[in-house]
Tab-separated table of C-alpha atoms and ligand atoms in Angstrom:
chain	number	residue	atom	x	y	z
H	21	MET	CA	0.319	-0.412	0.381
H	22	GLY	CA	1.010	3.489	-0.559
H	23	LEU	CA	2.681	5.091	-3.373
H	24	THR	CA	6.581	3.945	-3.140
H	25	ASP	CA	5.428	0.003	-2.693
H	26	ILE	CA	3.011	0.842	-6.238
H	27	LYS	CA	6.055	2.292	-7.630
H	28	GLN	CA	8.083	-0.018	-7.047
H	29	ARG	CA	5.818	-3.018	-7.841
H	30	ILE	CA	5.538	-1.073	-11.549
H	31	ALA	CA	9.276	-0.941	-12.120
H	32	LYS	CA	9.518	-4.827	-11.064
H	33	ALA	CA	6.271	-5.532	-13.299
H	34	GLU	CA	8.466	-3.137	-15.881
H	35	ALA	CA	11.304	-5.018	-15.475
H	36	ALA	CA	9.543	-8.735	-15.161
H	37	ALA	CA	7.868	-7.926	-18.819
H	38	GLY	CA	11.101	-6.400	-20.543
H	39	ARG	CA	10.152	-3.084	-20.652
H	40	ASP	CA	11.834	0.253	-20.456
H	41	PRO	CA	12.047	1.756	-16.797
H	42	GLY	CA	9.652	4.464	-17.251
H	43	SER	CA	7.232	3.154	-19.657
H	44	VAL	CA	4.227	2.929	-17.113
H	45	GLN	CA	2.591	6.083	-16.461
H	46	LEU	CA	1.062	5.702	-13.016
H	47	ILE	CA	-2.065	7.575	-12.752
H	48	ALA	CA	-2.644	7.938	-9.478
H	49	VAL	CA	-6.729	8.150	-8.741
H	50	SER	CA	-8.161	10.553	-6.425
H	51	LYS	CA	-11.512	10.434	-6.737
H	52	VAL	CA	-13.240	10.868	-3.738
H	53	GLN	CA	-10.503	11.053	-1.021
H	54	PRO	CA	-9.949	13.645	1.207
H	55	ASN	CA	-7.519	16.659	0.150
H	56	GLU	CA	-5.417	15.836	2.588
H	57	ARG	CA	-4.631	11.944	1.169
H	58	VAL	CA	-4.412	13.939	-1.902
H	59	ALA	CA	-2.159	16.886	-0.771
H	60	ALA	CA	-0.062	14.076	0.558
H	61	VAL	CA	0.771	11.905	-2.742
H	62	LEU	CA	1.880	15.599	-4.460
H	63	GLU	CA	4.115	16.421	-1.361
H	64	GLN	CA	6.160	12.745	-1.623
H	65	GLY	CA	6.795	14.178	-6.017
H	66	HIS	CA	4.046	12.585	-7.420
H	67	ARG	CA	2.564	15.126	-10.176
H	68	LEU	CA	0.414	12.682	-12.553
H	69	PHE	CA	-3.415	12.217	-11.334
H	70	GLY	CA	-6.717	10.589	-12.659
H	71	GLU	CA	-10.479	11.432	-11.977
H	72	ASN	CA	-13.560	10.531	-13.166
H	73	LYS	CA	-16.068	13.443	-12.394
H	74	VAL	CA	-15.163	16.786	-14.028
H	75	GLN	CA	-17.489	18.505	-11.118
H	76	GLU	CA	-15.578	16.829	-8.316
H	77	ALA	CA	-11.733	18.011	-10.493
H	78	ALA	CA	-13.100	21.427	-10.992
H	79	GLY	CA	-13.862	21.545	-7.123
H	80	LYS	CA	-10.463	20.857	-5.707
H	81	TRP	CA	-7.520	20.734	-8.372
H	82	PRO	CA	-7.631	24.523	-9.143
H	83	GLN	CA	-6.327	24.829	-5.741
H	84	PHE	CA	-3.869	21.823	-5.555
H	85	ARG	CA	-2.554	23.525	-9.759
H	86	GLU	CA	-2.214	26.928	-7.477
H	87	GLU	CA	0.298	24.699	-5.295
H	88	TYR	CA	1.358	22.460	-7.906
H	89	PRO	CA	1.461	24.173	-11.468
H	90	ASP	CA	2.876	21.073	-13.110
H	91	ALA	CA	0.597	18.133	-11.202
H	92	ARG	CA	-1.712	16.914	-14.598
H	93	VAL	CA	-4.518	15.582	-14.346
H	94	HIS	CA	-6.519	12.671	-16.740
H	95	LEU	CA	-10.674	12.251	-16.731
H	96	ILE	CA	-11.152	8.567	-16.299
H	97	GLY	CA	-14.834	8.472	-15.880
H	98	PRO	CA	-17.501	9.152	-18.925
H	99	LEU	CA	-17.962	12.501	-19.800
H	100	GLN	CA	-21.092	14.291	-20.945
H	101	THR	CA	-20.824	16.509	-24.025
H	102	ASN	CA	-22.652	19.059	-22.064
H	103	LYS	CA	-19.268	19.560	-19.617
H	104	ALA	CA	-16.962	18.166	-22.469
H	105	ARG	CA	-15.494	22.311	-22.639
H	106	GLN	CA	-15.066	22.686	-18.610
H	107	ALA	CA	-13.136	18.725	-19.528
H	108	MET	CA	-11.278	20.720	-22.536
H	109	GLU	CA	-10.084	23.137	-20.351
H	110	LEU	CA	-9.383	21.114	-16.667
H	111	PHE	CA	-7.282	17.616	-18.252
H	112	GLU	CA	-4.994	16.538	-19.636
H	113	ALA	CA	-5.940	13.928	-21.133
H	114	ILE	CA	-9.455	11.892	-21.675
H	115	HIS	CA	-9.768	8.599	-21.304
H	116	SER	CA	-13.274	8.132	-21.343
H	117	LEU	CA	-14.152	8.532	-25.301
H	118	ASP	CA	-16.444	6.417	-25.920
H	119	ARG	CA	-19.094	7.520	-28.506
H	120	PRO	CA	-19.648	9.984	-31.932
H	121	LYS	CA	-21.216	12.275	-30.380
H	122	LEU	CA	-18.883	13.183	-28.271
H	123	ALA	CA	-15.922	13.544	-30.472
H	124	ASN	CA	-17.717	15.354	-33.124
H	125	THR	CA	-18.078	17.798	-29.611
H	126	LEU	CA	-14.412	17.501	-28.867
H	127	ALA	CA	-13.410	18.111	-32.680
H	128	ARG	CA	-15.490	21.301	-32.792
H	129	LEU	CA	-14.172	22.732	-29.359
H	130	ALA	CA	-10.873	21.966	-30.017
H	131	GLN	CA	-11.368	23.788	-33.239
H	132	GLU	CA	-12.765	26.686	-31.564
H	133	ILE	CA	-10.275	26.773	-28.205
H	134	GLY	CA	-7.316	25.240	-30.445
H	135	THR	CA	-6.102	22.821	-28.227
H	136	CYS	CA	-7.101	19.034	-27.243
H	137	PRO	CA	-5.901	17.645	-24.436
H	138	ASP	CA	-4.291	13.295	-25.415
H	139	LEU	CA	-7.825	11.655	-25.986
H	140	PHE	CA	-8.052	7.782	-24.984
H	141	ILE	CA	-10.707	6.187	-26.733
H	142	GLN	CA	-12.927	3.689	-23.957
H	143	VAL	CA	-13.404	-0.006	-25.357
H	144	ASN	CA	-16.099	-2.356	-23.630
H	145	THR	CA	-14.214	-5.794	-24.127
H	146	GLY	CA	-16.381	-7.492	-21.738
H	147	GLU	CA	-19.542	-6.244	-23.515
H	148	GLU	CA	-21.765	-4.796	-20.444
H	149	GLY	CA	-24.404	-3.204	-20.997
H	150	GLN	CA	-23.943	-1.085	-18.087
H	151	LYS	CA	-20.944	0.460	-19.461
H	152	ALA	CA	-19.282	3.469	-21.688
H	153	GLY	CA	-16.581	1.893	-24.297
H	154	VAL	CA	-17.046	1.659	-27.756
H	155	LEU	CA	-17.302	-2.367	-28.754
H	156	PRO	CA	-14.700	-4.439	-30.033
H	157	ALA	CA	-17.002	-4.816	-33.416
H	158	ASP	CA	-16.946	-0.987	-33.547
H	159	THR	CA	-13.699	-0.116	-32.510
H	160	ASP	CA	-11.531	0.162	-35.226
H	161	ALA	CA	-13.837	2.740	-37.567
H	162	PHE	CA	-14.731	4.408	-34.626
H	163	VAL	CA	-10.247	5.427	-34.119
H	164	ALA	CA	-10.934	6.234	-38.061
H	165	GLU	CA	-13.828	8.512	-37.180
H	166	CYS	CA	-11.395	10.807	-34.915
H	167	ARG	CA	-8.630	10.845	-36.953
H	168	ALA	CA	-10.164	12.592	-39.509
H	169	LEU	CA	-11.972	14.802	-37.365
H	170	GLU	CA	-7.980	15.716	-36.442
H	171	LEU	CA	-8.842	14.730	-32.682
H	172	PRO	CA	-5.630	13.498	-30.800
H	173	VAL	CA	-6.516	9.953	-30.770
H	174	ARG	CA	-3.266	8.751	-28.214
H	175	GLY	CA	-4.553	5.227	-27.311
H	176	LEU	CA	-7.522	2.792	-25.943
H	177	MET	CA	-8.136	2.286	-22.290
H	178	CYS	CA	-10.970	-0.512	-20.919
H	179	ILE	CA	-12.046	-1.295	-17.523
H	180	PRO	CA	-12.762	-5.395	-17.624
H	181	PRO	CA	-16.120	-6.754	-16.468
H	182	VAL	CA	-15.180	-7.368	-12.158
H	183	ASP	CA	-15.796	-11.261	-12.499
H	184	GLU	CA	-13.481	-11.949	-15.365
H	185	THR	CA	-10.360	-13.018	-15.901
H	186	PRO	CA	-8.526	-9.358	-16.951
H	187	SER	CA	-5.568	-10.376	-18.984
H	188	LEU	CA	-8.266	-11.418	-21.573
H	189	HIS	CA	-9.159	-8.262	-22.093
H	190	PHE	CA	-6.043	-7.002	-21.458
H	191	ALA	CA	-4.420	-8.746	-24.428
H	192	LEU	CA	-7.485	-7.476	-26.396
H	193	LEU	CA	-6.813	-4.179	-26.209
H	194	ALA	CA	-3.324	-4.247	-26.310
H	195	LYS	CA	-3.867	-5.999	-29.773
H	196	MET	CA	-6.420	-3.712	-30.925
H	197	ALA	CA	-4.466	-0.866	-30.785
H	198	LYS	CA	-1.708	-2.154	-32.358
H	199	ARG	CA	-3.372	-2.557	-35.305
H	200	ASN	CA	-4.069	1.194	-35.088
H	201	GLY	CA	-1.068	1.448	-35.264
H	202	LEU	CA	-1.565	3.520	-30.879
H	203	ASP	CA	1.120	3.462	-29.103
H	204	GLY	CA	-1.108	3.775	-25.878
H	205	LEU	CA	-3.179	1.791	-23.048
H	206	SER	CA	-5.074	2.693	-20.280
H	207	MET	CA	-5.479	-0.354	-18.354
H	208	GLY	CA	-4.617	-1.800	-15.530
H	209	MET	CA	-6.129	-0.842	-11.489
H	210	SER	CA	-5.007	-1.307	-8.052
H	211	SER	CA	-5.755	-5.518	-8.302
H	212	ASP	CA	-4.758	-5.710	-11.560
H	213	PHE	CA	-1.998	-3.462	-12.745
H	214	GLU	CA	1.020	-5.516	-13.042
H	215	GLU	CA	-0.999	-7.924	-15.246
H	216	ALA	CA	-2.095	-5.342	-17.063
H	217	ILE	CA	2.058	-3.757	-17.511
H	218	ALA	CA	2.826	-7.484	-18.576
H	219	PHE	CA	0.037	-7.050	-21.912
H	220	GLY	CA	1.151	-3.209	-22.731
H	221	ALA	CA	-0.275	-1.273	-20.529
H	222	THR	CA	1.097	2.647	-20.505
H	223	HIS	CA	-0.709	3.999	-18.078
H	224	VAL	CA	-2.236	1.922	-14.982
H	225	ARG	CA	-4.917	4.054	-13.397
H	226	VAL	CA	-4.392	2.993	-9.377
H	227	GLY	CA	-7.161	4.619	-7.017
H	228	SER	CA	-6.997	2.390	-3.614
H	229	ALA	CA	-3.769	0.571	-3.848
H	230	ILE	CA	-2.131	3.910	-2.666
H	231	PHE	CA	-4.530	6.082	-0.733
H	232	GLY	CA	-6.833	3.761	0.584
H	233	GLU	CA	-10.096	2.622	0.779
H	234	ARG	CA	-12.830	5.546	-0.933
H	235	THR	CA	-15.350	6.112	1.341
H	236	TYR	CA	-18.420	6.536	-0.192
H	237	ASP	CA	-20.812	9.249	2.415
W	305	PLP	C1	-11.572	4.840	-9.387
W	305	PLP	C2	-11.209	3.744	-10.956
W	305	PLP	C3	-10.040	3.160	-10.772
W	305	PLP	C4	-9.208	2.887	-9.690
W	305	PLP	O1	-9.253	1.629	-9.007
W	305	PLP	P1	-8.777	1.242	-7.655
W	305	PLP	O2	-9.267	-0.352	-7.794
W	305	PLP	O3	-8.753	2.254	-6.679
W	305	PLP	O4	-7.297	1.353	-8.093
W	305	PLP	C5	-9.306	3.359	-11.732
W	305	PLP	N1	-9.943	3.566	-13.725
W	305	PLP	C6	-11.555	3.598	-13.496
W	305	PLP	C7	-12.192	4.976	-14.619
W	305	PLP	C8	-11.688	4.755	-12.181
W	305	PLP	O5	-13.317	4.511	-12.537
Protein backbone atom coordinates (compact mmCIF):
# COMPACT_ATOMS: atom_id res chain seq x y z
CA MET A 1 0.00 0.00 0.00
CA GLY A 2 1.06 3.55 -0.63
CA LEU A 3 2.77 5.42 -3.41
CA THR A 4 6.29 4.09 -2.80
CA ASP A 5 5.16 0.49 -2.76
CA ILE A 6 3.12 0.86 -5.95
CA LYS A 7 6.00 2.56 -7.75
CA GLN A 8 8.30 -0.31 -6.77
CA ARG A 9 5.78 -2.87 -7.97
CA ILE A 10 5.45 -1.03 -11.28
CA ALA A 11 9.24 -1.00 -11.71
CA LYS A 12 9.35 -4.74 -11.03
CA ALA A 13 6.54 -5.45 -13.46
CA GLU A 14 8.26 -3.35 -16.14
CA ALA A 15 11.49 -5.31 -15.64
CA ALA A 16 9.68 -8.66 -15.63
CA ALA A 17 8.01 -7.77 -18.94
CA GLY A 18 11.33 -6.63 -20.45
CA ARG A 19 10.05 -3.09 -20.70
CA ASP A 20 12.02 0.11 -20.21
CA PRO A 21 12.05 1.61 -16.72
CA GLY A 22 9.56 4.47 -16.65
CA SER A 23 7.64 3.25 -19.68
CA VAL A 24 4.48 2.93 -17.57
CA GLN A 25 2.81 6.06 -16.26
CA LEU A 26 1.11 5.84 -12.90
CA ILE A 27 -2.19 7.70 -12.72
CA ALA A 28 -3.00 8.12 -9.04
CA VAL A 29 -6.80 7.98 -8.99
CA SER A 30 -7.79 10.56 -6.40
CA LYS A 31 -11.57 10.51 -6.87
CA VAL A 32 -13.52 10.68 -3.61
CA GLN A 33 -10.33 10.74 -1.53
CA PRO A 34 -10.03 13.38 1.19
CA ASN A 35 -7.88 16.35 0.20
CA GLU A 36 -5.31 15.54 2.92
CA ARG A 37 -4.52 12.23 1.23
CA VAL A 38 -4.16 13.87 -2.17
CA ALA A 39 -1.95 16.60 -0.70
CA ALA A 40 0.26 13.96 0.90
CA VAL A 41 0.83 12.22 -2.44
CA LEU A 42 1.59 15.58 -4.08
CA GLU A 43 4.10 16.28 -1.28
CA GLN A 44 5.76 12.96 -2.06
CA GLY A 45 6.44 14.35 -5.51
CA HIS A 46 3.79 12.57 -7.56
CA ARG A 47 2.23 14.72 -10.29
CA LEU A 48 -0.16 12.61 -12.37
CA PHE A 49 -3.68 12.06 -11.10
CA GLY A 50 -6.99 10.68 -12.30
CA GLU A 51 -10.54 11.83 -11.61
CA ASN A 52 -13.78 10.31 -12.84
CA LYS A 53 -16.10 13.33 -12.50
CA VAL A 54 -15.71 16.76 -14.05
CA GLN A 55 -17.53 18.49 -11.21
CA GLU A 56 -15.45 16.88 -8.50
CA ALA A 57 -12.20 17.66 -10.29
CA ALA A 58 -13.28 21.27 -10.82
CA GLY A 59 -13.87 21.53 -7.09
CA LYS A 60 -10.39 20.56 -6.00
CA TRP A 61 -7.75 20.72 -8.73
CA PRO A 62 -7.61 24.48 -9.44
CA GLN A 63 -6.46 24.96 -5.84
CA PHE A 64 -3.96 22.11 -5.90
CA ARG A 65 -2.59 23.42 -9.17
CA GLU A 66 -1.86 26.80 -7.60
CA GLU A 67 0.59 25.09 -5.29
CA TYR A 68 1.69 22.45 -7.82
CA PRO A 69 1.49 24.04 -11.29
CA ASP A 70 3.08 20.94 -12.86
CA ALA A 71 0.32 18.62 -11.62
CA ARG A 72 -1.50 16.84 -14.43
CA VAL A 73 -4.99 15.41 -14.18
CA HIS A 74 -6.62 12.88 -16.48
CA LEU A 75 -10.37 12.29 -16.77
CA ILE A 76 -11.05 8.56 -16.50
CA GLY A 77 -14.85 8.62 -16.11
CA PRO A 78 -17.77 9.20 -18.48
CA LEU A 79 -18.07 12.62 -20.09
CA GLN A 80 -21.35 14.31 -21.01
CA THR A 81 -21.14 16.56 -24.03
CA ASN A 82 -22.44 19.54 -22.04
CA LYS A 83 -19.37 19.26 -19.80
CA ALA A 84 -16.91 18.76 -22.65
CA ARG A 85 -15.65 22.33 -22.74
CA GLN A 86 -15.01 22.37 -19.00
CA ALA A 87 -13.27 19.00 -19.26
CA MET A 88 -11.01 20.25 -22.04
CA GLU A 89 -9.96 23.13 -19.82
CA LEU A 90 -9.38 20.99 -16.73
CA PHE A 91 -7.67 17.84 -17.98
CA GLU A 92 -4.45 17.02 -19.80
CA ALA A 93 -6.03 13.82 -21.09
CA ILE A 94 -9.46 12.24 -21.45
CA HIS A 95 -9.61 8.42 -21.27
CA SER A 96 -13.34 8.08 -21.90
CA LEU A 97 -13.94 9.01 -25.52
CA ASP A 98 -16.68 6.49 -26.20
CA ARG A 99 -19.12 7.72 -28.86
CA PRO A 100 -19.40 9.69 -32.08
CA LYS A 101 -21.41 12.51 -30.54
CA LEU A 102 -18.66 13.19 -28.01
CA ALA A 103 -16.00 12.95 -30.73
CA ASN A 104 -17.83 15.57 -32.79
CA THR A 105 -18.23 17.88 -29.82
CA LEU A 106 -14.56 17.59 -28.86
CA ALA A 107 -13.50 18.23 -32.45
CA ARG A 108 -15.64 21.34 -32.71
CA LEU A 109 -14.35 22.69 -29.38
CA ALA A 110 -10.75 21.85 -30.28
CA GLN A 111 -11.10 23.97 -33.41
CA GLU A 112 -12.49 26.82 -31.36
CA ILE A 113 -10.06 26.60 -28.42
CA GLY A 114 -7.04 25.70 -30.49
CA THR A 115 -5.91 22.78 -28.33
CA CYS A 116 -7.23 19.41 -27.27
CA PRO A 117 -6.27 17.07 -24.42
CA ASP A 118 -4.74 13.71 -25.33
CA LEU A 119 -7.54 11.25 -25.98
CA PHE A 120 -8.01 7.57 -25.25
CA ILE A 121 -10.90 5.69 -26.77
CA GLN A 122 -12.72 3.59 -24.20
CA VAL A 123 -13.50 0.09 -25.43
CA ASN A 124 -16.20 -2.01 -23.78
CA THR A 125 -14.14 -5.20 -24.11
CA GLY A 126 -16.60 -7.20 -22.02
CA GLU A 127 -19.55 -6.00 -24.09
CA GLU A 128 -21.39 -5.19 -20.87
CA GLY A 129 -24.76 -3.51 -21.29
CA GLN A 130 -24.32 -1.00 -18.47
CA LYS A 131 -20.74 -0.07 -19.28
CA ALA A 132 -19.53 2.80 -21.44
CA GLY A 133 -17.24 2.29 -24.37
CA VAL A 134 -17.35 1.34 -28.02
CA LEU A 135 -17.79 -2.33 -28.79
CA PRO A 136 -14.70 -4.21 -29.98
CA ALA A 137 -16.30 -4.74 -33.39
CA ASP A 138 -16.84 -0.99 -33.81
CA THR A 139 -13.45 0.13 -32.54
CA ASP A 140 -11.45 0.26 -35.79
CA ALA A 141 -14.13 2.35 -37.49
CA PHE A 142 -14.39 4.69 -34.51
CA VAL A 143 -10.62 5.20 -34.40
CA ALA A 144 -10.76 6.11 -38.09
CA GLU A 145 -13.68 8.48 -37.49
CA CYS A 146 -11.80 10.26 -34.69
CA ARG A 147 -8.70 10.55 -36.85
CA ALA A 148 -10.76 12.03 -39.67
CA LEU A 149 -11.89 14.66 -37.16
CA GLU A 150 -8.18 15.31 -36.45
CA LEU A 151 -8.59 14.41 -32.80
CA PRO A 152 -5.36 13.56 -30.94
CA VAL A 153 -6.13 9.90 -30.24
CA ARG A 154 -3.22 8.45 -28.25
CA GLY A 155 -4.54 5.06 -27.31
CA LEU A 156 -7.27 2.77 -26.04
CA MET A 157 -8.68 2.30 -22.56
CA CYS A 158 -10.67 -0.51 -20.94
CA ILE A 159 -12.22 -1.53 -17.64
CA PRO A 160 -12.54 -5.34 -17.63
CA PRO A 161 -15.69 -6.91 -16.15
CA VAL A 162 -15.20 -7.54 -12.43
CA ASP A 163 -15.97 -11.25 -12.69
CA GLU A 164 -13.69 -12.10 -15.60
CA THR A 165 -9.96 -12.73 -15.98
CA PRO A 166 -8.59 -9.28 -16.76
CA SER A 167 -5.68 -10.56 -18.84
CA LEU A 168 -8.00 -11.65 -21.67
CA HIS A 169 -9.31 -8.09 -21.87
CA PHE A 170 -5.83 -6.58 -21.66
CA ALA A 171 -4.65 -8.83 -24.48
CA LEU A 172 -7.65 -7.90 -26.64
CA LEU A 173 -7.15 -4.18 -26.05
CA ALA A 174 -3.43 -4.46 -26.86
CA LYS A 175 -4.23 -6.27 -30.09
CA MET A 176 -6.77 -3.65 -31.15
CA ALA A 177 -4.37 -0.80 -30.35
CA LYS A 178 -1.59 -2.41 -32.32
CA ARG A 179 -3.61 -3.00 -35.45
CA ASN A 180 -4.74 0.64 -35.32
CA GLY A 181 -1.22 1.95 -34.87
CA LEU A 182 -1.91 3.32 -31.39
CA ASP A 183 0.83 3.32 -28.73
CA GLY A 184 -1.17 4.16 -25.62
CA LEU A 185 -2.87 1.53 -23.47
CA SER A 186 -4.77 2.74 -20.42
CA MET A 187 -5.49 -0.40 -18.45
CA GLY A 188 -4.91 -1.90 -15.02
CA MET A 189 -6.21 -0.80 -11.61
CA SER A 190 -5.26 -1.58 -8.00
CA SER A 191 -6.04 -5.27 -8.30
CA ASP A 192 -4.50 -6.02 -11.67
CA PHE A 193 -2.00 -3.36 -12.76
CA GLU A 194 0.93 -5.77 -12.83
CA GLU A 195 -0.89 -8.03 -15.28
CA ALA A 196 -1.81 -5.00 -17.35
CA ILE A 197 1.86 -4.02 -17.53
CA ALA A 198 2.74 -7.53 -18.71
CA PHE A 199 0.27 -6.97 -21.56
CA GLY A 200 1.70 -3.59 -22.50
CA ALA A 201 -0.13 -0.99 -20.40
CA THR A 202 1.37 2.48 -20.80
CA HIS A 203 -0.97 4.08 -18.24
CA VAL A 204 -2.17 2.27 -15.12
CA ARG A 205 -4.97 3.82 -13.07
CA VAL A 206 -4.43 3.02 -9.41
CA GLY A 207 -6.59 4.48 -6.65
CA SER A 208 -7.23 2.54 -3.47
CA ALA A 209 -3.83 0.81 -3.41
CA ILE A 210 -2.20 4.24 -3.17
CA PHE A 211 -4.67 6.27 -1.12
CA GLY A 212 -6.57 3.63 0.83
CA GLU A 213 -10.17 2.59 0.44
CA ARG A 214 -12.64 5.19 -0.80
CA THR A 215 -15.39 5.97 1.71
CA TYR A 216 -18.56 7.21 0.08
CA ASP A 217 -20.97 9.04 2.34
C1 LIG B 1 -11.88 4.32 -9.68
C2 LIG B 1 -11.25 3.94 -10.95
C3 LIG B 1 -9.96 3.37 -10.97
C4 LIG B 1 -9.16 3.06 -9.72
O1 LIG B 1 -9.69 1.97 -9.04
P1 LIG B 1 -8.91 1.28 -7.83
O2 LIG B 1 -9.49 -0.06 -7.75
O3 LIG B 1 -9.17 2.12 -6.62
O4 LIG B 1 -7.47 1.25 -8.18
C5 LIG B 1 -9.40 3.08 -12.20
N1 LIG B 1 -10.06 3.33 -13.35
C6 LIG B 1 -11.29 3.87 -13.37
C7 LIG B 1 -11.95 4.12 -14.68
C8 LIG B 1 -11.92 4.18 -12.18
O5 LIG B 1 -13.15 4.72 -12.22
